[in-house]
mmCIF file of C-alpha atoms in Angstrom:
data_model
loop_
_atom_site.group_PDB
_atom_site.id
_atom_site.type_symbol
_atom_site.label_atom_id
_atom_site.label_comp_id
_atom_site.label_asym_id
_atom_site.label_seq_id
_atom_site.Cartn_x
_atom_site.Cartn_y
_atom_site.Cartn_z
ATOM 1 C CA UNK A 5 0.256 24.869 8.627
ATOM 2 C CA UNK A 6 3.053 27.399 7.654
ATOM 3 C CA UNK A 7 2.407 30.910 8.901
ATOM 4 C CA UNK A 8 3.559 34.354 7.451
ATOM 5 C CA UNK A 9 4.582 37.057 9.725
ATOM 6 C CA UNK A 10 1.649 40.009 10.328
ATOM 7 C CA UNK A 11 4.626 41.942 9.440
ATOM 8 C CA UNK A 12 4.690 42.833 5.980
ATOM 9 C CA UNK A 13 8.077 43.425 4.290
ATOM 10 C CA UNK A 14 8.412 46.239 1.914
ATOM 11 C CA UNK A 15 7.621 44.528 -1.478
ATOM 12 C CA UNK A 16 11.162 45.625 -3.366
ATOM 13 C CA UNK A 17 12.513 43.857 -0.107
ATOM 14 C CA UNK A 18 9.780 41.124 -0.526
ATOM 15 C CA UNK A 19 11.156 40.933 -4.266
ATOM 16 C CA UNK A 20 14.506 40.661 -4.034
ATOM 17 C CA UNK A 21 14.238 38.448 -0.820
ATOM 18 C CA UNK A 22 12.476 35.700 -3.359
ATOM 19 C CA UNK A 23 14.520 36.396 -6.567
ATOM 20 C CA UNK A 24 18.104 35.515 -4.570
ATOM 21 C CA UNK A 25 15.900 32.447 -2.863
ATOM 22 C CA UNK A 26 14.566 31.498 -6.668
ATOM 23 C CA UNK A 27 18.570 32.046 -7.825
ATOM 24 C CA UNK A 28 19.347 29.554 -4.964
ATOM 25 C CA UNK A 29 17.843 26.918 -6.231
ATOM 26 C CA UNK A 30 18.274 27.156 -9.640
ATOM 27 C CA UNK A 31 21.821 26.848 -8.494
ATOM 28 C CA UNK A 32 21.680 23.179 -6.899
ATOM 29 C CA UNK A 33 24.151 20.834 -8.473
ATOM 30 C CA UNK A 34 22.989 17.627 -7.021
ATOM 31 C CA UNK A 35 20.669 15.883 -5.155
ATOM 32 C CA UNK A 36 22.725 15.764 -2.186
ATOM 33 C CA UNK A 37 22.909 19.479 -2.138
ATOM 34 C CA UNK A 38 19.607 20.209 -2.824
ATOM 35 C CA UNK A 39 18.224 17.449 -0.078
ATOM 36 C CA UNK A 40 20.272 19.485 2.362
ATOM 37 C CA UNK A 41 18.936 22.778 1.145
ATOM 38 C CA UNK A 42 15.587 21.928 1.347
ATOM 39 C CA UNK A 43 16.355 20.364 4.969
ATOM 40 C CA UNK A 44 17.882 22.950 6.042
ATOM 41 C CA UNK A 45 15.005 25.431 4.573
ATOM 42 C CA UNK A 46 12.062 23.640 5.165
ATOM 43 C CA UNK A 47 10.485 21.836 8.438
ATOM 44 C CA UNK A 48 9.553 18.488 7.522
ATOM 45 C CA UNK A 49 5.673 19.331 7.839
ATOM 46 C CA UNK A 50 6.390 21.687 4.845
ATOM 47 C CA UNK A 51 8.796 18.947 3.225
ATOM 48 C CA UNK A 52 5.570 16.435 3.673
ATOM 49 C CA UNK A 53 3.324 19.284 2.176
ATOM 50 C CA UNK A 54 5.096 19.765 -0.858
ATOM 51 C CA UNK A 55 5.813 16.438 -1.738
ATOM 52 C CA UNK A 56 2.349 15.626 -1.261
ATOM 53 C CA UNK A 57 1.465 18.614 -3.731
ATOM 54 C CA UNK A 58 3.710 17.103 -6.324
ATOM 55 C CA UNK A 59 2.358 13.531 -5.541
ATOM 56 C CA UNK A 60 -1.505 14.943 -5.722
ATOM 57 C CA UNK A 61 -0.433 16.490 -9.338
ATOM 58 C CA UNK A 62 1.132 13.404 -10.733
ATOM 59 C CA UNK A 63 -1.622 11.149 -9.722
ATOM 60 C CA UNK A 64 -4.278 13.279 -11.517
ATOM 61 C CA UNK A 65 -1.894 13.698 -14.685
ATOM 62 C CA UNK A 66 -2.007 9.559 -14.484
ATOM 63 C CA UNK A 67 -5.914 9.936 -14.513
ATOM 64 C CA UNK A 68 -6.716 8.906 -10.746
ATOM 65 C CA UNK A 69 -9.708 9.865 -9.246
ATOM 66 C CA UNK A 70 -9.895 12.267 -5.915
ATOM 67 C CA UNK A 71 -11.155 9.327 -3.701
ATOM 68 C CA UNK A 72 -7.471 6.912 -4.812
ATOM 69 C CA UNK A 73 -6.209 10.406 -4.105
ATOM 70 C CA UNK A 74 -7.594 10.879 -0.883
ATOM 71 C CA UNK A 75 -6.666 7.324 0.159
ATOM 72 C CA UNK A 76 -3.164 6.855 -0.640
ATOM 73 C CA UNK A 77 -1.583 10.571 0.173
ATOM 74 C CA UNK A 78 -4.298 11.073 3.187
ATOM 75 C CA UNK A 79 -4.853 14.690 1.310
ATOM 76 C CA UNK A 80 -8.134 16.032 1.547
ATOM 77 C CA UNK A 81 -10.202 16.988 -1.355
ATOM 78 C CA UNK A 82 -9.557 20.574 -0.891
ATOM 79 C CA UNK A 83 -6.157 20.458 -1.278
ATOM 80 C CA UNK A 84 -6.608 17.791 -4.061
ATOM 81 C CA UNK A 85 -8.899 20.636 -5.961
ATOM 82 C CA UNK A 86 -6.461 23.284 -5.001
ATOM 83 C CA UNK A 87 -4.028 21.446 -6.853
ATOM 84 C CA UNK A 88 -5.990 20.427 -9.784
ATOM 85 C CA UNK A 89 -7.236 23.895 -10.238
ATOM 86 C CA UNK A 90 -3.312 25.510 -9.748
ATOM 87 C CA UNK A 91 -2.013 22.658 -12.823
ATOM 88 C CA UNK A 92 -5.232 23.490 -14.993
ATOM 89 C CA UNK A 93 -5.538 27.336 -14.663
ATOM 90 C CA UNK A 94 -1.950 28.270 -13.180
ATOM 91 C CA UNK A 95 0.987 29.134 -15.205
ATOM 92 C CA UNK A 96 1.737 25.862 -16.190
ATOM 93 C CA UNK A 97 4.636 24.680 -14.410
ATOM 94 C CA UNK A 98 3.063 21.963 -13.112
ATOM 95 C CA UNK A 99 2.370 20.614 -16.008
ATOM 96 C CA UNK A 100 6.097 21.250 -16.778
ATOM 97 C CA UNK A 101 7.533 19.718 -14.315
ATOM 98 C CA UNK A 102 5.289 16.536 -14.573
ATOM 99 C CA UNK A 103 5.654 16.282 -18.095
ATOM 100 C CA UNK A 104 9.730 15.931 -17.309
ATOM 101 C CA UNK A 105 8.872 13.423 -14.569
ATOM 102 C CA UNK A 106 6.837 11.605 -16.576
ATOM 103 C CA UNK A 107 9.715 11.549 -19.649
ATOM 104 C CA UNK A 108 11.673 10.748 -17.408
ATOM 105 C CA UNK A 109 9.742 7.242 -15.483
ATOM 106 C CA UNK A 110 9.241 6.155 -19.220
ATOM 107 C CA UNK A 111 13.068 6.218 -20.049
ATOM 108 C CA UNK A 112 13.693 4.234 -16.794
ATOM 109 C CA UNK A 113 10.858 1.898 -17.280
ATOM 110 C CA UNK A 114 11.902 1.889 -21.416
ATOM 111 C CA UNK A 115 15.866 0.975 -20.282
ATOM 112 C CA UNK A 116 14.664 -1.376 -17.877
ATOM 113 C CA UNK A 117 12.598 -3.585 -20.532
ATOM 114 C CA UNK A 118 15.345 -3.372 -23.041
ATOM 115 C CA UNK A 119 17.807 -4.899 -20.346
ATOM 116 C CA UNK A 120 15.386 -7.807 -19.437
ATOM 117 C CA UNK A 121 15.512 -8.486 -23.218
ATOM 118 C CA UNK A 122 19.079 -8.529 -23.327
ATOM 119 C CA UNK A 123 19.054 -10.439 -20.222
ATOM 120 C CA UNK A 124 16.951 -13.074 -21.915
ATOM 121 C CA UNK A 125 19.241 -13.366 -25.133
ATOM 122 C CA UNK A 126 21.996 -15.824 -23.776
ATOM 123 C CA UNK A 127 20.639 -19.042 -24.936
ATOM 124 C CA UNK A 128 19.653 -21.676 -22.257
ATOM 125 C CA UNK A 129 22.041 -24.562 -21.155
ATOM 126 C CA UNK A 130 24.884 -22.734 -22.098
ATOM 127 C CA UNK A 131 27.989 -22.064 -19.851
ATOM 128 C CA UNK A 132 27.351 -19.079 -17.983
ATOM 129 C CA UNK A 133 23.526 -19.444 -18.074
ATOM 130 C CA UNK A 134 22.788 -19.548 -14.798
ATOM 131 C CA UNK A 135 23.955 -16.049 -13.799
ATOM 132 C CA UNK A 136 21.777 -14.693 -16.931
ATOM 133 C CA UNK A 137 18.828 -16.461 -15.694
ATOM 134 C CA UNK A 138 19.155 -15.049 -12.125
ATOM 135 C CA UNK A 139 19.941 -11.762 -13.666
ATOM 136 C CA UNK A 140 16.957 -11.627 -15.586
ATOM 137 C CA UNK A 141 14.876 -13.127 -11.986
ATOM 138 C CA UNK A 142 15.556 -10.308 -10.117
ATOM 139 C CA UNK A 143 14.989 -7.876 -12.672
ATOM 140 C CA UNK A 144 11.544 -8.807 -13.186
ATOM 141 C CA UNK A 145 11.138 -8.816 -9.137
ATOM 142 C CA UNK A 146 12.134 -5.848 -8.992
ATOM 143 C CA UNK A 147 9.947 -4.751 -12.111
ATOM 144 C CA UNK A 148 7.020 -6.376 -9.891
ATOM 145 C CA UNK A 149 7.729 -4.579 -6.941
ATOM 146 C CA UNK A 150 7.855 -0.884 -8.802
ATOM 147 C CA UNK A 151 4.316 -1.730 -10.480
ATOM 148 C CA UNK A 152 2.866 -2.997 -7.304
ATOM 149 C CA UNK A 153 3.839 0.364 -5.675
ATOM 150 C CA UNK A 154 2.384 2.707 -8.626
ATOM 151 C CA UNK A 155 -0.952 1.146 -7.862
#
């Protein structure tokens, strides 16, 4: 678990210290910048922890009960209560940033099913039919796959 020095900082120092660390990573351009930031910032136990945080969060937005919880992010039900309680009561970013995830997975899944339909529009038999059909094959694979891993 992370640790905190016994030393406390003076809290203007404490302040600023976190303001130019907040102003940090509002500033990330790209995922490839911000993976290295948080690499180089975080030890992978405290990468693990707050993805799992995130994960917890998303999984109770979706309506999942602690148990599914428990099993599939091996969380305990502390932390999955911590979490719960910090999106209900908190100061609603969580509920922010899930909300934008959430947008976000039904714009993918919304693009995906309108390219499967236009996949499916080149009529059978015809010349060229054959890549459509394999086209539309591995789409819904793939579309198969996603689903199986959500659950």
């Amino acid at each position: 678990m992370s640790q905190v020095s016994k030393y406390p900082l003076p809290r203007d120092t404490s302040d600023r210290i976190f303001e130019i660390f907040l102003k940090t990573l509002i500033n990330i351009r790209d995922k490839e910048e911000g993976n290295s930031l948080i690499s180089d910032f975080f030890t992978p136990t405290e990468r693990i922890m707050l993805a799992k945080r995130l994960g917890i969060a998303l999984l109770l937005e979706k309506g999942c009960d602690y148990q599914a919880i428990k099993s599939s992010l091996k969380v305990s039900s502390a932390t999955i209560a911590s979490v719960n309680e910090a999106r209900k009561y908190g100061n609603n970013s969580y509920h922010q940033f899930i909300t934008k995830i959430l947008r976000d997975e039904r714009v993918s899944a919304f693009l995906e099913e309108l390219t499967l339909k236009l996949v499916s529009l080149p009529a059978s038999g015809t010349k060229g039919s054959a890549v459509w059909k394999q086209a539309k094959k591995e789409l819904e694979k793939n579309r198969r796959k996603k689903s199986t891993l959500l659950q």
